[in-house]
Coordinates of C-alpha atoms in Angstrom, one line a residue:
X1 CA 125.0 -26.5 -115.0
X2 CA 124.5 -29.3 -112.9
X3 CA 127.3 -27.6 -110.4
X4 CA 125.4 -24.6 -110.4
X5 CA 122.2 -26.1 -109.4
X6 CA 123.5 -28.2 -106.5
X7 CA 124.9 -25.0 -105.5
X8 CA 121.2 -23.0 -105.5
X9 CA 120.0 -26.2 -103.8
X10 CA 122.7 -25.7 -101.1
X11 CA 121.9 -22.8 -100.4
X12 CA 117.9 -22.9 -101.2
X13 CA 118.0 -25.3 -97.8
X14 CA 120.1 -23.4 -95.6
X15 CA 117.7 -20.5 -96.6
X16 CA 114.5 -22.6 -95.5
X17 CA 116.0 -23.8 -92.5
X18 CA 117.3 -20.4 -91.8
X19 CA 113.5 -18.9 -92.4
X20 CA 111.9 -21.9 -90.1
X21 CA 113.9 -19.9 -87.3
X22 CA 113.1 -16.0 -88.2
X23 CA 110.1 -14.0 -88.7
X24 CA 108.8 -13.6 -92.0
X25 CA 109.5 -10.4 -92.7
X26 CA 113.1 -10.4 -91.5
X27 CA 113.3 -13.2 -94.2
X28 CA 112.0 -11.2 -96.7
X29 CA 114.3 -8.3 -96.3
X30 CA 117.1 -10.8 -96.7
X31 CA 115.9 -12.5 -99.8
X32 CA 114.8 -8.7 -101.5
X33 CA 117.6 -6.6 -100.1
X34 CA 119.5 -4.7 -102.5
X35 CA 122.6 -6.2 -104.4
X36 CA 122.1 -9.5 -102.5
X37 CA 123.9 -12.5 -104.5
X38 CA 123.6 -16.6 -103.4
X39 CA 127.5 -16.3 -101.8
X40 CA 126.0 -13.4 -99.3
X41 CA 122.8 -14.5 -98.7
X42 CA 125.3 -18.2 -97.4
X43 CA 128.0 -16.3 -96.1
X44 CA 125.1 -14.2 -93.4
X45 CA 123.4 -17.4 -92.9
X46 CA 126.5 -18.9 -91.5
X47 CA 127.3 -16.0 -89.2
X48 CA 123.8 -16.5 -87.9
X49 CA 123.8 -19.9 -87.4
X50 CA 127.0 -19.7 -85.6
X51 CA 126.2 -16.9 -83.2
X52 CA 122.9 -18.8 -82.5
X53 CA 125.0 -21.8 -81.6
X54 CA 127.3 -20.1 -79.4
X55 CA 124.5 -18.4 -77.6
X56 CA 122.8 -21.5 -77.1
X57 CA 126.2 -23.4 -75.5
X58 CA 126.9 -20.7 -72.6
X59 CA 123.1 -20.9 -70.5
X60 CA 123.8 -18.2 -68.1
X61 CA 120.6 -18.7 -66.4
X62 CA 122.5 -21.8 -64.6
X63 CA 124.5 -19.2 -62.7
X64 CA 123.4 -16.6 -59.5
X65 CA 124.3 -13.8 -62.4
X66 CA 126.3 -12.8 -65.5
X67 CA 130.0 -14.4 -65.7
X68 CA 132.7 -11.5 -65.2
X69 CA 134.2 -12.7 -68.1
X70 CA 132.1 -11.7 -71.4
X71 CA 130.2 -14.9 -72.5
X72 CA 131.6 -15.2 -75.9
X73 CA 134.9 -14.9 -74.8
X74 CA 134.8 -17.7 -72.6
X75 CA 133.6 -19.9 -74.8
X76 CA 136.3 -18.4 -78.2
X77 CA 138.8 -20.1 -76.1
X78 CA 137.4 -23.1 -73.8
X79 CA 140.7 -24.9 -73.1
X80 CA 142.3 -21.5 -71.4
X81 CA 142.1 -22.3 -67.6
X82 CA 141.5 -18.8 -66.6
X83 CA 138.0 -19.5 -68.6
X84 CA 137.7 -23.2 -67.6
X85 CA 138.1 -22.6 -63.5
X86 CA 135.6 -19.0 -64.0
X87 CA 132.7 -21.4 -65.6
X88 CA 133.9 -23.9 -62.8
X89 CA 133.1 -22.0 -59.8
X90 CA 130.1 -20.1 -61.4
X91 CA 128.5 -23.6 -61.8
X92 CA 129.3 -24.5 -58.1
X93 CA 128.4 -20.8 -56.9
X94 CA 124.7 -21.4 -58.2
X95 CA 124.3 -25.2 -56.7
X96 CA 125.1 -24.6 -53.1
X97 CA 122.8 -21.6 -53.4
X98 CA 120.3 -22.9 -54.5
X99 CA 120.7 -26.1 -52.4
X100 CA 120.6 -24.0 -49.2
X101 CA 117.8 -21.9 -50.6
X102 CA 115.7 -25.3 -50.3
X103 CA 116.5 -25.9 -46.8
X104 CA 114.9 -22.4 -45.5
X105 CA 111.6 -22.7 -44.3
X106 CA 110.1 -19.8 -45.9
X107 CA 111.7 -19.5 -49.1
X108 CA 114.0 -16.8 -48.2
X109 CA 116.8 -16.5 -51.1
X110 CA 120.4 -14.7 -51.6
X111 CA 120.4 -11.3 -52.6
X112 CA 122.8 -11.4 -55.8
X113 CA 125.1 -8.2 -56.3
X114 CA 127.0 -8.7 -59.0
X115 CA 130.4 -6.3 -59.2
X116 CA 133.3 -4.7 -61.3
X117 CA 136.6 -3.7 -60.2
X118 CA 138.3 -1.0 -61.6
X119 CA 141.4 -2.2 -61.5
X120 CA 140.8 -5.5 -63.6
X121 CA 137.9 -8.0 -62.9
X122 CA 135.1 -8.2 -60.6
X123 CA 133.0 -11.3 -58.8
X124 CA 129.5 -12.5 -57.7
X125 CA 128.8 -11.9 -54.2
X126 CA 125.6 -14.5 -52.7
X127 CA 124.2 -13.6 -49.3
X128 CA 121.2 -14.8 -47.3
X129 CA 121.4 -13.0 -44.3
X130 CA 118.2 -13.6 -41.6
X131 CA 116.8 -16.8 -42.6
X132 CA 115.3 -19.3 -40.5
X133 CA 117.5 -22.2 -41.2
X134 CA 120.8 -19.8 -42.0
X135 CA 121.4 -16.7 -39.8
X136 CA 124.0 -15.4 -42.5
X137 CA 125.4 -17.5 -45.5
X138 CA 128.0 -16.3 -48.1
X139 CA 129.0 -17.7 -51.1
X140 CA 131.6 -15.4 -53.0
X141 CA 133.0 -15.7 -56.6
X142 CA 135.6 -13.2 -58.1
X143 CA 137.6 -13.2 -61.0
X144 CA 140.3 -10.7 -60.8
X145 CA 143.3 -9.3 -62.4
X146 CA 146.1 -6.3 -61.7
X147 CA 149.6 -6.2 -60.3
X148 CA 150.4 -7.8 -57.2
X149 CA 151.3 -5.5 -54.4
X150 CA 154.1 -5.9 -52.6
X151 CA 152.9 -7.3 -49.5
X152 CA 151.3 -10.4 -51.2
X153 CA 154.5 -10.7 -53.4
X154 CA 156.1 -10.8 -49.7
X155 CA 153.6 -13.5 -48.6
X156 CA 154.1 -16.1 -51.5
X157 CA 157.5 -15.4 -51.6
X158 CA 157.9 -16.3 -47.5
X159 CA 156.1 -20.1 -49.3
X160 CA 158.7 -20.5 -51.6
X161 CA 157.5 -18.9 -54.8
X162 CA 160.3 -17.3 -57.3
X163 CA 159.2 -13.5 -57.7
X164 CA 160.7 -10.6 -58.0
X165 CA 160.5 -7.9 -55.4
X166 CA 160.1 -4.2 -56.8
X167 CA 158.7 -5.4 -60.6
X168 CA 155.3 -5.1 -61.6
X169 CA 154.0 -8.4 -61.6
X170 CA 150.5 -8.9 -63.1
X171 CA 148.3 -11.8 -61.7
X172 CA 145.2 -13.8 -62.4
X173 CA 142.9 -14.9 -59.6
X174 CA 139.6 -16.5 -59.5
X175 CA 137.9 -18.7 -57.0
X176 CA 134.7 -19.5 -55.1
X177 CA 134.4 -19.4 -51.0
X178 CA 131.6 -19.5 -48.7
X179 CA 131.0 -19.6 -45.0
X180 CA 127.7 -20.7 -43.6
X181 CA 126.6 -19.2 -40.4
X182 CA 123.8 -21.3 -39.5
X183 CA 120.6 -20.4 -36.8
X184 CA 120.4 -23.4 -34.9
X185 CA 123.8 -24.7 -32.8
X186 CA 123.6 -28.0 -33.7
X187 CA 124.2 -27.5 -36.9
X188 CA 127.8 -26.9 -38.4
X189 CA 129.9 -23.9 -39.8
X190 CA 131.4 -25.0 -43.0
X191 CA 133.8 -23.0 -44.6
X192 CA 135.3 -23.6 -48.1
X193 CA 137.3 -22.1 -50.8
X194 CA 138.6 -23.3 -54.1
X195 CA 140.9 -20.6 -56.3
X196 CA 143.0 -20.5 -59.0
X197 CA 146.3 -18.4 -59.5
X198 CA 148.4 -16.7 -62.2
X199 CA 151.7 -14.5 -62.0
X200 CA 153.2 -13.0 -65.3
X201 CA 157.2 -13.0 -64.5
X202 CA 159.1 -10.2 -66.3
X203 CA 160.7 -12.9 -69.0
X204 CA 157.0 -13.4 -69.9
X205 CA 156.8 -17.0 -68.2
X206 CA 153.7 -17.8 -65.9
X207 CA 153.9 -19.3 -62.8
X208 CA 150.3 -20.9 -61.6
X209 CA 149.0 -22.7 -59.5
X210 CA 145.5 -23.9 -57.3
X211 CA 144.7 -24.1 -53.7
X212 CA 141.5 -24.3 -51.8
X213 CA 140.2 -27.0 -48.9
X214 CA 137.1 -27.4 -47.2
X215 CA 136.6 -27.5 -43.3
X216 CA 133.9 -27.9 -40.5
X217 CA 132.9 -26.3 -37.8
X218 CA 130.5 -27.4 -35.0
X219 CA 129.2 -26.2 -31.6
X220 CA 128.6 -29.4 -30.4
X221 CA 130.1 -32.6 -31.1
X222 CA 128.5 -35.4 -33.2
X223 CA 131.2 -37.8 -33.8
X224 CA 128.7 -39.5 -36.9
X225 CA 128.4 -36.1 -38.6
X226 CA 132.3 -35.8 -38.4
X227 CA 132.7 -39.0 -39.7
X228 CA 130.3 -38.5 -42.8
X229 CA 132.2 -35.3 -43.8
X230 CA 135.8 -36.5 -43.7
X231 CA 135.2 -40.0 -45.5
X232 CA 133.0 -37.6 -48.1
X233 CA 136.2 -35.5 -48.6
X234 CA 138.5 -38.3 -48.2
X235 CA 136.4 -40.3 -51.0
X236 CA 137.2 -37.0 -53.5
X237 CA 140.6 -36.8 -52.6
X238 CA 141.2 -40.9 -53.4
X239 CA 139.8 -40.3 -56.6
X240 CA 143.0 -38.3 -57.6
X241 CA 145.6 -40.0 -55.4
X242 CA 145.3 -41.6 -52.5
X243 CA 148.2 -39.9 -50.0
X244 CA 145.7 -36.4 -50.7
X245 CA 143.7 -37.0 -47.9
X246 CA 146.4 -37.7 -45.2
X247 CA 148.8 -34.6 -46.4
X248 CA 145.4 -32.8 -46.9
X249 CA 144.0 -33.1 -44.0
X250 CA 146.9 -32.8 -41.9
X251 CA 147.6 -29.3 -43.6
X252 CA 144.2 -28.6 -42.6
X253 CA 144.4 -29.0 -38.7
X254 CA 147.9 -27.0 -38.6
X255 CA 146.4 -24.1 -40.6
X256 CA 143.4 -23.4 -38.6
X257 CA 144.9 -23.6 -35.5
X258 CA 144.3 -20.5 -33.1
X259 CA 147.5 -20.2 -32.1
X260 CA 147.2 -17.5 -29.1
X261 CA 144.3 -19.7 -27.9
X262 CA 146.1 -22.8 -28.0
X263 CA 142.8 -24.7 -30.1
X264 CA 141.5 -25.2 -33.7
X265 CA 139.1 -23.3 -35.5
X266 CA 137.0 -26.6 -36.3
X267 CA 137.5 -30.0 -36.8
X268 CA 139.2 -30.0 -39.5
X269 CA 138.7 -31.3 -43.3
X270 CA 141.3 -30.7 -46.0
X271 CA 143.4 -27.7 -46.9
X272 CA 146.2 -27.6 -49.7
X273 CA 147.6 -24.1 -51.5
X274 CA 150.5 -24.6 -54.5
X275 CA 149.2 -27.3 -55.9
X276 CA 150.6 -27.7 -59.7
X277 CA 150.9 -31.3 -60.0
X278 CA 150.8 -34.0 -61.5
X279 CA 149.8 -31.1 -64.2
X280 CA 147.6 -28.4 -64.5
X281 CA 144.7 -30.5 -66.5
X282 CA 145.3 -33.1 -63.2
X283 CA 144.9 -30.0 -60.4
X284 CA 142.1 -28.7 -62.2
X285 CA 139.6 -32.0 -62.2
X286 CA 141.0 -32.6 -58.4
X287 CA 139.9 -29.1 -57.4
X288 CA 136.7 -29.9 -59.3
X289 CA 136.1 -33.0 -57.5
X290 CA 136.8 -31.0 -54.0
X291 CA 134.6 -28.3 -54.6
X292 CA 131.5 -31.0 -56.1
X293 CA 131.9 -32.8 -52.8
X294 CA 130.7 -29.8 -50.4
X295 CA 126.6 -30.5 -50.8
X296 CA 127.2 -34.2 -50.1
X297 CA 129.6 -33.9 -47.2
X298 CA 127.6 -31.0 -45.6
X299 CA 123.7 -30.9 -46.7
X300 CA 122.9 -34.1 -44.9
X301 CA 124.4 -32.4 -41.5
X302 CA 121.8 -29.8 -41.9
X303 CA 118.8 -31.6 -42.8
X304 CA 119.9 -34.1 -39.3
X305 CA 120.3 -31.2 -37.4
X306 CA 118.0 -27.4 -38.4
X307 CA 115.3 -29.2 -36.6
X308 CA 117.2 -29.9 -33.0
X309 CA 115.7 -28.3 -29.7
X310 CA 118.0 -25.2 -28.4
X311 CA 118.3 -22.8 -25.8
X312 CA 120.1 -19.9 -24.3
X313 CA 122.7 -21.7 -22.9
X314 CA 123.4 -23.4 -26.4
X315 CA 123.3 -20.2 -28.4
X316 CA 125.6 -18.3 -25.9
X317 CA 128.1 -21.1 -26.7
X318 CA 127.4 -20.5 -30.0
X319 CA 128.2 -17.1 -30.1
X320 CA 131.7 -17.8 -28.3
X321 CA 132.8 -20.1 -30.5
X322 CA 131.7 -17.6 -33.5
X323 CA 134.0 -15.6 -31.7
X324 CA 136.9 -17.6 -32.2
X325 CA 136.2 -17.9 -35.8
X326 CA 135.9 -14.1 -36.2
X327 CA 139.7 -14.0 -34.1
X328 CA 141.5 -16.4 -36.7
X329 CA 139.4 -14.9 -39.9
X330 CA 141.2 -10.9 -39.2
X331 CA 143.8 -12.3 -37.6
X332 CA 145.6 -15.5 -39.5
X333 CA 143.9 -16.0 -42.9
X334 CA 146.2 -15.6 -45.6
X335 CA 142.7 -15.4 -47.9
X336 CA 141.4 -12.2 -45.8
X337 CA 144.6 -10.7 -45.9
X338 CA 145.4 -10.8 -49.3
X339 CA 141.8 -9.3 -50.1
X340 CA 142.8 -6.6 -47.7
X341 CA 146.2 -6.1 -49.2
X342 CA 145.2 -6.4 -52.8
X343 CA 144.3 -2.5 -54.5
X344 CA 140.6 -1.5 -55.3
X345 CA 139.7 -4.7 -52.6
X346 CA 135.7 -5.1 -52.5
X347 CA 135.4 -5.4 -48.1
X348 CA 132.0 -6.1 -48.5
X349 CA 132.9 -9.6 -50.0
X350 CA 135.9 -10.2 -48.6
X351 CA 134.3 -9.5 -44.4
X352 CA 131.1 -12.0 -45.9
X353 CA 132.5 -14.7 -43.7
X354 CA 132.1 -12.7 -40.5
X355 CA 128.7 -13.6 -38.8
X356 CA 126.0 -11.4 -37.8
X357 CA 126.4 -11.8 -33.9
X358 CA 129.5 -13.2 -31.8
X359 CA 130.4 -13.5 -27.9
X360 CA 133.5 -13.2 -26.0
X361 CA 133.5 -13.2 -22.4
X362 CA 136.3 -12.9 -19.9
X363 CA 138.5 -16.3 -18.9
X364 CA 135.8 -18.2 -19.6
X365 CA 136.3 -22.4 -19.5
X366 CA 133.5 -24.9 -20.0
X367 CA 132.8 -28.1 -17.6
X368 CA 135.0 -30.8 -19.1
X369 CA 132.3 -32.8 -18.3
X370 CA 129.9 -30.9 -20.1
X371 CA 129.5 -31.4 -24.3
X372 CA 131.1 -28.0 -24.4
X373 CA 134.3 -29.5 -22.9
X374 CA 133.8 -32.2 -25.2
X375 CA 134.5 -30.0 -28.1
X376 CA 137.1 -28.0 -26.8
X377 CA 138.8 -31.3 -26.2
X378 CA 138.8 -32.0 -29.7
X379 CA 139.7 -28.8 -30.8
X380 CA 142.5 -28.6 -28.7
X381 CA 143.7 -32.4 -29.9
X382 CA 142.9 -33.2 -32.8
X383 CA 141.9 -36.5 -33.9
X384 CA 141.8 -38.8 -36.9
X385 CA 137.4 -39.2 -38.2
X386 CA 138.7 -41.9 -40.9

């Protein structure tokens, strides 16, 4: 008897507790409802309980929109990376946002388009386009699955990856990128992207592996803001392993080089792709720490800089150097051309990184003299910042 009482008690409680958190009526229908014994009334105030706790864990209103994933599948399964790196670059989507948003003048915001792929997967797409501060600023996130097509299974395997040509071969791929187009010259492009990869072989064995990197680039030189953003990358890199940075950054300056123009992209930052070591819990916080360093290494150039007195002949330059970036972007990225290659490809998202306006004119060659040639002298050689 005593048994049976602690029982009623049991339950008693987590009926009381349950009621504190529902309308009365809705109560009321539970308690009266037809055929209702003490093990159901328990057995439906645990379900409850446990889908109000799992609703209360995943606060979508952190992110620009919705996770692709369905919220309560991420969070049945939190140690699967392919949930771990979408949560991951949802968070980081939503901070730069809304970090740039408070650097506009008039409070001018991303649209949000949130969008499915029929083929497997969809993504977040971010642009403020017309600002004061920002002519155009994109900051993408996708999350995508199908089979590879044979071009990309071409272009891994021409790095050294083991596949298969002429088998399906299903894949995994999520990851965050942005490019910033600012208004004013002084201030910087920045460009980065942080992704994460999965091939199913036909044995059933994944491979996987991360890649990503973050780089600037400016219209005019300012030696101090080049400082500040390599020692801020360098300083995430050291926290993993200290020969990063070097390797990293080395990678960096050979990838964005402009080959037919003989000149980088930028001045550089950190670049890496394969990466599946020391293991794939290590990859994932170094990735982490990468993509958490971009508002530090890049904000403060900004707010030293969206202020600064322009004119034509700045933003001409601008717009030439924009032009280079748009010439390595269709014609070298291994990024723009998997997006291209890949079936049911979004181009909205994947051309974001082209900006609204860019020059080219014929044979044209600054002063050396002038801080135009000062850049190009830099982008033609580049140079250690720390």
């Amino acid at each position: 008897m005593n048994a049976l009482r602690h029982t009623i008690s049991i339950v008693a409680l987590g009926t009381f507790q349950l009621g504190r958190r529902m309308k009365s009526q809705h109560l009321h229908g539970l308690l009266l409802g037809t055929g209702l014994g003490l093990s159901t009334i328990a057995s439906v105030t645990y379900a409850q309980a446990e889908a109000a706790k799992v609703s209360r864990k995943l606060n979508v209103s952190k992110f620009m929109a919705e996770p692709i994933t369905d919220s309560a599948v991420l969070l049945s399964d939190q140690d699967n990376m392919r949930h771990r790196m979408e949560l991951m670059i949802m968070e980081i989507q939503a901070d730069f946002c809304r970090a740039l948003e408070s650097e506009e003048f008039n409070g001018q915001k991303f649209k949000v388009d949130r969008w499915l792929r029929k083929e497997g997967g969809g993504g977040v797409t971010c642009v403020l386009q017309d600002g004061d501060v920002f002519e155009k600023a994109g900051v993408n996130v996708s999350v995508v699955t199908g089979s590879l097509p044979p071009a990309a299974v071409q272009q891994m395997r021409s790095r050294g990856k083991d596949l298969a040509e002429n088998v399906k071969l299903p894949f995994f791929a999520s990851g965050v990128s942005a490019v910033i187009h600012p208004r004013n010259p002084h201030v910087p492009t920045i460009h980065f992207n942080y992704r994460y990869f999965e091939v199913e072989l036909p044995d059933g064995s994944k491979q996987w592996w991360f890649g990503g990197g973050t780089d600037l680039t400016p219209y005019y030189l300012d030696e101090s803001d080049a400082r500040h953003f390599h020692k801020t990358l360098k300083s995430a890199c050291d926290e993993h392993n200290t020969s990063y940075y070097p390797k990293f950054k080395k990678w960096c300056d050979d990838y964005f080089h402009i080959k037919h123009r003989n000149e980088s992209r930028g001045i550089g930052g950190i670049f890496f792709d394969d990466i599946d070591e020391p293991n794939q819990e290590g990859a994932f916080k170094f990735v982490t720490s990468c993509a958490r360093a971009v508002i530090p290494s890049y904000l403060p150039l900004v707010q030293k800089h969206k202020n600064a007195d322009y004119g034509t002949k700045e933003r001409e330059w601008q717009l030439l150097r924009r032009g280079r970036y748009v010439e390595f972007n269709l014609i070298y990225d291994r990024g723009t051309k998997f997006g291209l290659y890949t079936p049911g490809a979004r181009y909205e998202s994947i051309l974001m990184s082209l900006p609204l306006h860019a020059r080219w004119e014929y044979m044209h060659e600054p002063k050396a003299t002038s801080k135009e040639g000062d850049l190009l002298m830099v982008l033609r050689n580049p140079k250690e910042w720390v």
